[in-house]
Amino acid sequence: MIRGIDHLVVAVTDPDAAAAELESRVGLTCTGGGQHPGAGTVNRLAFLADGSYLELIGVEDPAAARANPVGAASLQMLETNGAGLATFALLDDDLEATLRSRPELGTRTHGSRQRPDGEVVEWWTAAPTEPLSPTSPFLIEHTYAGAEWGPEAMQVRAEQVHPIGSAVRLVRLDIAVDDPPLVAGELASILDVPVQA
C-alpha cells in the first residue's frame, strides 16, 4: 500500500558541493549517501524526521544511468535544466501486493547502494514504463536494516536537529505544471492516492 512521499530526487552536477550548499543556505545536513553500483549514479542524502529524505543525485556514467529509470530522469534533468527535481518516490510497505493489483505501476526491481563504510543499503522499486519526471513518481520499499535503515538509525533520524535549529519534516510537494487539474487527475488516477490541484 502506498503510504506517502518517501523522498525527492534532485539531480545535481556535484552531490558533495550541493550538500555543502544545502547546509549553508538552507540548514539541512546530508549524513548519508554513496555509490549506486552499475547504475552510473552517486548521491548524498538529507534525512528528515518523518522518515522521508532529500536525495541529491549525480551522474557519473551517463550510459549506465540511461538504463535505469531514476538515473535516466536525473540525466534528463541535468541535460535540460542543469539541475532540479528529477522525480520523486512514493513509499510502499508491500510492493509485491501493490503490483499484483496494479501491474501497470511496473515490475519489482532490486536496488542497492554502497555506503562509504562499505555497508550495502538495499531496497525494491517499481517504475511505470513511461520515463520518470518531476510529475511521474516511482514506488519504493526499503529494507529496514543496518546502520542507515535499522531501528536505531530511524530513531536517530526522528530526533535529528539540523543546523536550521530543529527537526525537519516533509509536509508536501508543490510542482509547477502547465495544467494543474489535468496533472493532479492523472496522478490520482494512476496512483490511487489523493492529489490536490
PDB file of C-alpha atoms in Angstrom:
ATOM      1  CA  MET A   1       0.000   0.000   0.000  1.00  0.00           C
ATOM      2  CA  ILE A   2       1.269   3.465  -0.903  1.00  0.00           C
ATOM      3  CA  ARG A   3       1.896   5.443   2.295  1.00  0.00           C
ATOM      4  CA  GLY A   4       3.039   8.834   1.022  1.00  0.00           C
ATOM      5  CA  ILE A   5       6.126  10.585  -0.317  1.00  0.00           C
ATOM      6  CA  ASP A   6       9.303   8.705   0.547  1.00  0.00           C
ATOM      7  CA  HIS A   7      11.884  11.005  -0.968  1.00  0.00           C
ATOM      8  CA  LEU A   8      12.595  13.709  -3.531  1.00  0.00           C
ATOM      9  CA  VAL A   9      15.246  13.038  -6.192  1.00  0.00           C
ATOM     10  CA  VAL A  10      17.106  16.252  -7.032  1.00  0.00           C
ATOM     11  CA  ALA A  11      19.595  15.978  -9.896  1.00  0.00           C
ATOM     12  CA  VAL A  12      22.815  17.932  -9.318  1.00  0.00           C
ATOM     13  CA  THR A  13      26.156  18.091 -11.087  1.00  0.00           C
ATOM     14  CA  ASP A  14      28.163  17.547  -7.888  1.00  0.00           C
ATOM     15  CA  PRO A  15      26.384  15.919  -4.903  1.00  0.00           C
ATOM     16  CA  ASP A  16      29.108  16.890  -2.413  1.00  0.00           C
ATOM     17  CA  ALA A  17      29.038  20.551  -3.468  1.00  0.00           C
ATOM     18  CA  ALA A  18      25.229  20.538  -3.488  1.00  0.00           C
ATOM     19  CA  ALA A  19      25.210  19.008   0.021  1.00  0.00           C
ATOM     20  CA  ALA A  20      27.515  21.772   1.281  1.00  0.00           C
ATOM     21  CA  GLU A  21      25.281  24.423  -0.320  1.00  0.00           C
ATOM     22  CA  LEU A  22      22.134  22.815   1.124  1.00  0.00           C
ATOM     23  CA  GLU A  23      23.644  23.029   4.588  1.00  0.00           C
ATOM     24  CA  SER A  24      24.977  26.580   4.284  1.00  0.00           C
ATOM     25  CA  ARG A  25      21.928  28.101   2.550  1.00  0.00           C
ATOM     26  CA  VAL A  26      19.016  26.037   3.915  1.00  0.00           C
ATOM     27  CA  GLY A  27      20.324  24.453   7.110  1.00  0.00           C
ATOM     28  CA  LEU A  28      19.875  20.775   6.172  1.00  0.00           C
ATOM     29  CA  THR A  29      22.738  18.339   6.699  1.00  0.00           C
ATOM     30  CA  CYS A  30      23.440  15.374   4.447  1.00  0.00           C
ATOM     31  CA  THR A  31      24.558  12.410   6.545  1.00  0.00           C
ATOM     32  CA  GLY A  32      24.080   9.519   4.104  1.00  0.00           C
ATOM     33  CA  GLY A  33      24.702   8.530   0.541  1.00  0.00           C
ATOM     34  CA  GLY A  34      27.110   6.644  -1.655  1.00  0.00           C
ATOM     35  CA  GLN A  35      27.517   4.880  -4.998  1.00  0.00           C
ATOM     36  CA  HIS A  36      24.807   3.016  -6.939  1.00  0.00           C
ATOM     37  CA  PRO A  37      26.826   0.106  -8.376  1.00  0.00           C
ATOM     38  CA  GLY A  38      26.100  -0.457 -12.063  1.00  0.00           C
ATOM     39  CA  ALA A  39      23.562   2.387 -12.197  1.00  0.00           C
ATOM     40  CA  GLY A  40      26.016   5.170 -13.000  1.00  0.00           C
ATOM     41  CA  THR A  41      24.891   7.461 -10.177  1.00  0.00           C
ATOM     42  CA  VAL A  42      26.081   8.666  -6.777  1.00  0.00           C
ATOM     43  CA  ASN A  43      24.146  10.510  -4.086  1.00  0.00           C
ATOM     44  CA  ARG A  44      24.094  12.401  -0.813  1.00  0.00           C
ATOM     45  CA  LEU A  45      21.058  12.157   1.477  1.00  0.00           C
ATOM     46  CA  ALA A  46      19.495  14.620   3.902  1.00  0.00           C
ATOM     47  CA  PHE A  47      17.334  12.507   6.215  1.00  0.00           C
ATOM     48  CA  LEU A  48      14.204  14.057   7.697  1.00  0.00           C
ATOM     49  CA  ALA A  49      12.413  13.340  10.973  1.00  0.00           C
ATOM     50  CA  ASP A  50       9.365  11.706   9.385  1.00  0.00           C
ATOM     51  CA  GLY A  51      11.435   9.009   7.637  1.00  0.00           C
ATOM     52  CA  SER A  52      11.495  10.817   4.297  1.00  0.00           C
ATOM     53  CA  TYR A  53      14.633  12.308   2.785  1.00  0.00           C
ATOM     54  CA  LEU A  54      16.081  14.564   0.129  1.00  0.00           C
ATOM     55  CA  GLU A  55      18.333  12.788  -2.377  1.00  0.00           C
ATOM     56  CA  LEU A  56      20.967  14.846  -4.192  1.00  0.00           C
ATOM     57  CA  ILE A  57      21.896  12.604  -7.133  1.00  0.00           C
ATOM     58  CA  GLY A  58      24.727  12.994  -9.605  1.00  0.00           C
ATOM     59  CA  VAL A  59      25.511  11.068 -12.784  1.00  0.00           C
ATOM     60  CA  GLU A  60      28.981   9.548 -13.113  1.00  0.00           C
ATOM     61  CA  ASP A  61      28.320   7.200 -16.047  1.00  0.00           C
ATOM     62  CA  PRO A  62      25.662   8.539 -18.459  1.00  0.00           C
ATOM     63  CA  ALA A  63      25.353   5.253 -20.391  1.00  0.00           C
ATOM     64  CA  ALA A  64      24.647   3.263 -17.218  1.00  0.00           C
ATOM     65  CA  ALA A  65      22.335   5.971 -15.893  1.00  0.00           C
ATOM     66  CA  ARG A  66      20.216   5.915 -19.066  1.00  0.00           C
ATOM     67  CA  ALA A  67      19.424   2.233 -18.453  1.00  0.00           C
ATOM     68  CA  ASN A  68      17.908   2.958 -15.022  1.00  0.00           C
ATOM     69  CA  PRO A  69      14.609   4.893 -14.614  1.00  0.00           C
ATOM     70  CA  VAL A  70      15.874   7.172 -11.820  1.00  0.00           C
ATOM     71  CA  GLY A  71      19.245   7.649 -13.492  1.00  0.00           C
ATOM     72  CA  ALA A  72      17.571   8.464 -16.816  1.00  0.00           C
ATOM     73  CA  ALA A  73      15.278  11.032 -15.151  1.00  0.00           C
ATOM     74  CA  SER A  74      18.274  12.587 -13.391  1.00  0.00           C
ATOM     75  CA  LEU A  75      20.307  12.734 -16.596  1.00  0.00           C
ATOM     76  CA  GLN A  76      17.347  14.296 -18.436  1.00  0.00           C
ATOM     77  CA  MET A  77      17.020  16.994 -15.773  1.00  0.00           C
ATOM     78  CA  LEU A  78      20.751  17.735 -15.861  1.00  0.00           C
ATOM     79  CA  GLU A  79      20.808  17.928 -19.671  1.00  0.00           C
ATOM     80  CA  THR A  80      17.719  20.142 -19.982  1.00  0.00           C
ATOM     81  CA  ASN A  81      17.869  22.371 -16.875  1.00  0.00           C
ATOM     82  CA  GLY A  82      21.319  21.911 -15.344  1.00  0.00           C
ATOM     83  CA  ALA A  83      19.797  20.706 -12.039  1.00  0.00           C
ATOM     84  CA  GLY A  84      16.427  20.293 -10.327  1.00  0.00           C
ATOM     85  CA  LEU A  85      13.727  17.885  -9.217  1.00  0.00           C
ATOM     86  CA  ALA A  86      14.078  14.814 -11.448  1.00  0.00           C
ATOM     87  CA  THR A  87      11.361  12.639  -9.891  1.00  0.00           C
ATOM     88  CA  PHE A  88      10.109  11.513  -6.502  1.00  0.00           C
ATOM     89  CA  ALA A  89       9.434   8.228  -4.761  1.00  0.00           C
ATOM     90  CA  LEU A  90       6.294   7.063  -3.008  1.00  0.00           C
ATOM     91  CA  LEU A  91       6.735   4.740  -0.032  1.00  0.00           C
ATOM     92  CA  ASP A  92       5.032   1.360  -0.362  1.00  0.00           C
ATOM     93  CA  ASP A  93       5.154  -1.077   2.550  1.00  0.00           C
ATOM     94  CA  ASP A  94       4.147  -4.108   0.437  1.00  0.00           C
ATOM     95  CA  LEU A  95       5.297  -3.534  -3.110  1.00  0.00           C
ATOM     96  CA  GLU A  96       4.562  -7.079  -4.266  1.00  0.00           C
ATOM     97  CA  ALA A  97       0.924  -6.822  -3.180  1.00  0.00           C
ATOM     98  CA  THR A  98       0.528  -3.405  -4.805  1.00  0.00           C
ATOM     99  CA  LEU A  99       1.928  -4.661  -8.104  1.00  0.00           C
ATOM    100  CA  ARG A 100      -0.319  -7.735  -8.079  1.00  0.00           C
ATOM    101  CA  SER A 101      -3.354  -5.448  -8.093  1.00  0.00           C
ATOM    102  CA  ARG A 102      -1.726  -2.616 -10.103  1.00  0.00           C
ATOM    103  CA  PRO A 103       0.719  -4.225 -12.609  1.00  0.00           C
ATOM    104  CA  GLU A 104       0.750  -1.038 -14.706  1.00  0.00           C
ATOM    105  CA  LEU A 105       2.884   0.563 -11.970  1.00  0.00           C
ATOM    106  CA  GLY A 106       5.882  -1.510 -13.046  1.00  0.00           C
ATOM    107  CA  THR A 107       7.981  -4.506 -12.122  1.00  0.00           C
ATOM    108  CA  ARG A 108       9.572  -5.045  -8.709  1.00  0.00           C
ATOM    109  CA  THR A 109      13.303  -4.397  -9.116  1.00  0.00           C
ATOM    110  CA  HIS A 110      16.103  -4.749  -6.556  1.00  0.00           C
ATOM    111  CA  GLY A 111      18.329  -1.751  -5.907  1.00  0.00           C
ATOM    112  CA  SER A 112      21.344  -1.130  -3.716  1.00  0.00           C
ATOM    113  CA  ARG A 113      23.920   1.448  -2.786  1.00  0.00           C
ATOM    114  CA  GLN A 114      27.257   1.039  -1.066  1.00  0.00           C
ATOM    115  CA  ARG A 115      27.931   3.423   1.794  1.00  0.00           C
ATOM    116  CA  PRO A 116      31.446   4.869   2.256  1.00  0.00           C
ATOM    117  CA  ASP A 117      31.888   2.459   5.214  1.00  0.00           C
ATOM    118  CA  GLY A 118      31.249  -0.495   2.871  1.00  0.00           C
ATOM    119  CA  GLU A 119      27.773  -1.401   4.135  1.00  0.00           C
ATOM    120  CA  VAL A 120      25.264  -2.136   1.372  1.00  0.00           C
ATOM    121  CA  VAL A 121      21.851  -0.464   1.634  1.00  0.00           C
ATOM    122  CA  GLU A 122      19.073  -2.322  -0.219  1.00  0.00           C
ATOM    123  CA  TRP A 123      15.562  -1.530  -1.453  1.00  0.00           C
ATOM    124  CA  TRP A 124      12.971  -2.558  -4.042  1.00  0.00           C
ATOM    125  CA  THR A 125      11.426  -0.202  -6.598  1.00  0.00           C
ATOM    126  CA  ALA A 126       8.817  -0.221  -9.348  1.00  0.00           C
ATOM    127  CA  ALA A 127       8.519   2.369 -12.093  1.00  0.00           C
ATOM    128  CA  PRO A 128       5.951   2.730 -14.863  1.00  0.00           C
ATOM    129  CA  THR A 129       7.101   2.165 -18.439  1.00  0.00           C
ATOM    130  CA  GLU A 130       6.952   5.862 -19.383  1.00  0.00           C
ATOM    131  CA  PRO A 131      10.015   7.915 -18.403  1.00  0.00           C
ATOM    132  CA  LEU A 132      10.073   9.276 -14.868  1.00  0.00           C
ATOM    133  CA  SER A 133       9.799  13.029 -14.467  1.00  0.00           C
ATOM    134  CA  PRO A 134       9.001  15.611 -11.775  1.00  0.00           C
ATOM    135  CA  THR A 135       5.319  14.646 -12.199  1.00  0.00           C
ATOM    136  CA  SER A 136       5.870  10.909 -12.686  1.00  0.00           C
ATOM    137  CA  PRO A 137       6.948   9.156  -9.467  1.00  0.00           C
ATOM    138  CA  PHE A 138       8.116   5.623  -8.771  1.00  0.00           C
ATOM    139  CA  LEU A 139       7.420   3.290  -5.843  1.00  0.00           C
ATOM    140  CA  ILE A 140       9.969   2.168  -3.251  1.00  0.00           C
ATOM    141  CA  GLU A 141      10.042  -0.369  -0.431  1.00  0.00           C
ATOM    142  CA  HIS A 142      13.057  -0.186   1.886  1.00  0.00           C
ATOM    143  CA  THR A 143      14.919  -2.986   3.604  1.00  0.00           C
ATOM    144  CA  TYR A 144      14.844  -1.715   7.187  1.00  0.00           C
ATOM    145  CA  ALA A 145      18.199  -2.975   8.456  1.00  0.00           C
ATOM    146  CA  GLY A 146      21.723  -1.797   9.132  1.00  0.00           C
ATOM    147  CA  ALA A 147      23.355   1.443  10.163  1.00  0.00           C
ATOM    148  CA  GLU A 148      21.218   3.566   7.838  1.00  0.00           C
ATOM    149  CA  TRP A 149      17.748   1.976   7.915  1.00  0.00           C
ATOM    150  CA  GLY A 150      17.698  -0.163  11.074  1.00  0.00           C
ATOM    151  CA  PRO A 151      15.536   0.759  14.108  1.00  0.00           C
ATOM    152  CA  GLU A 152      18.329   2.702  15.822  1.00  0.00           C
ATOM    153  CA  ALA A 153      19.055   4.722  12.684  1.00  0.00           C
ATOM    154  CA  MET A 154      15.382   5.535  12.244  1.00  0.00           C
ATOM    155  CA  GLN A 155      15.172   6.725  15.869  1.00  0.00           C
ATOM    156  CA  VAL A 156      18.242   8.937  15.471  1.00  0.00           C
ATOM    157  CA  ARG A 157      16.736  10.365  12.291  1.00  0.00           C
ATOM    158  CA  ALA A 158      13.459  11.160  14.053  1.00  0.00           C
ATOM    159  CA  GLU A 159      15.353  13.140  16.708  1.00  0.00           C
ATOM    160  CA  GLN A 160      17.973  14.779  14.471  1.00  0.00           C
ATOM    161  CA  VAL A 161      18.279  18.532  14.814  1.00  0.00           C
ATOM    162  CA  HIS A 162      19.585  20.050  11.572  1.00  0.00           C
ATOM    163  CA  PRO A 163      21.667  23.264  11.574  1.00  0.00           C
ATOM    164  CA  ILE A 164      18.409  25.090  10.838  1.00  0.00           C
ATOM    165  CA  GLY A 165      17.756  24.530  14.563  1.00  0.00           C
ATOM    166  CA  SER A 166      15.119  21.821  14.588  1.00  0.00           C
ATOM    167  CA  ALA A 167      13.994  18.506  13.228  1.00  0.00           C
ATOM    168  CA  VAL A 168      12.663  18.774   9.661  1.00  0.00           C
ATOM    169  CA  ARG A 169       9.671  17.029   8.082  1.00  0.00           C
ATOM    170  CA  LEU A 170       8.441  16.835   4.504  1.00  0.00           C
ATOM    171  CA  VAL A 171       4.945  18.323   4.631  1.00  0.00           C
ATOM    172  CA  ARG A 172       4.090  18.492   0.933  1.00  0.00           C
ATOM    173  CA  LEU A 173       5.494  18.689  -2.573  1.00  0.00           C
ATOM    174  CA  ASP A 174       4.495  21.540  -4.889  1.00  0.00           C
ATOM    175  CA  ILE A 175       5.276  21.023  -8.584  1.00  0.00           C
ATOM    176  CA  ALA A 176       4.877  23.740 -11.226  1.00  0.00           C
ATOM    177  CA  VAL A 177       2.945  22.394 -14.243  1.00  0.00           C
ATOM    178  CA  ASP A 178       1.057  23.948 -17.163  1.00  0.00           C
ATOM    179  CA  ASP A 179      -2.294  22.333 -16.293  1.00  0.00           C
ATOM    180  CA  PRO A 180      -2.554  21.543 -12.541  1.00  0.00           C
ATOM    181  CA  PRO A 181      -6.045  19.930 -12.634  1.00  0.00           C
ATOM    182  CA  LEU A 182      -5.043  17.649 -15.523  1.00  0.00           C
ATOM    183  CA  VAL A 183      -1.779  16.507 -13.897  1.00  0.00           C
ATOM    184  CA  ALA A 184      -3.463  16.095 -10.498  1.00  0.00           C
ATOM    185  CA  GLY A 185      -6.172  13.958 -12.089  1.00  0.00           C
ATOM    186  CA  GLU A 186      -3.624  11.807 -13.912  1.00  0.00           C
ATOM    187  CA  LEU A 187      -1.585  11.244 -10.738  1.00  0.00           C
ATOM    188  CA  ALA A 188      -4.654  10.478  -8.657  1.00  0.00           C
ATOM    189  CA  SER A 189      -5.894   8.013 -11.280  1.00  0.00           C
ATOM    190  CA  ILE A 190      -2.578   6.235 -11.761  1.00  0.00           C
ATOM    191  CA  LEU A 191      -1.583   6.071  -8.107  1.00  0.00           C
ATOM    192  CA  ASP A 192      -4.995   5.846  -6.474  1.00  0.00           C
ATOM    193  CA  VAL A 193      -3.960   8.464  -3.902  1.00  0.00           C
ATOM    194  CA  PRO A 194      -5.394  11.960  -3.295  1.00  0.00           C
ATOM    195  CA  VAL A 195      -3.635  14.732  -5.218  1.00  0.00           C
ATOM    196  CA  GLN A 196      -4.546  18.388  -4.747  1.00  0.00           C
ATOM    197  CA  ALA A 197      -4.571  20.746  -7.740  1.00  0.00           C
TER     198      ALA A 197
END
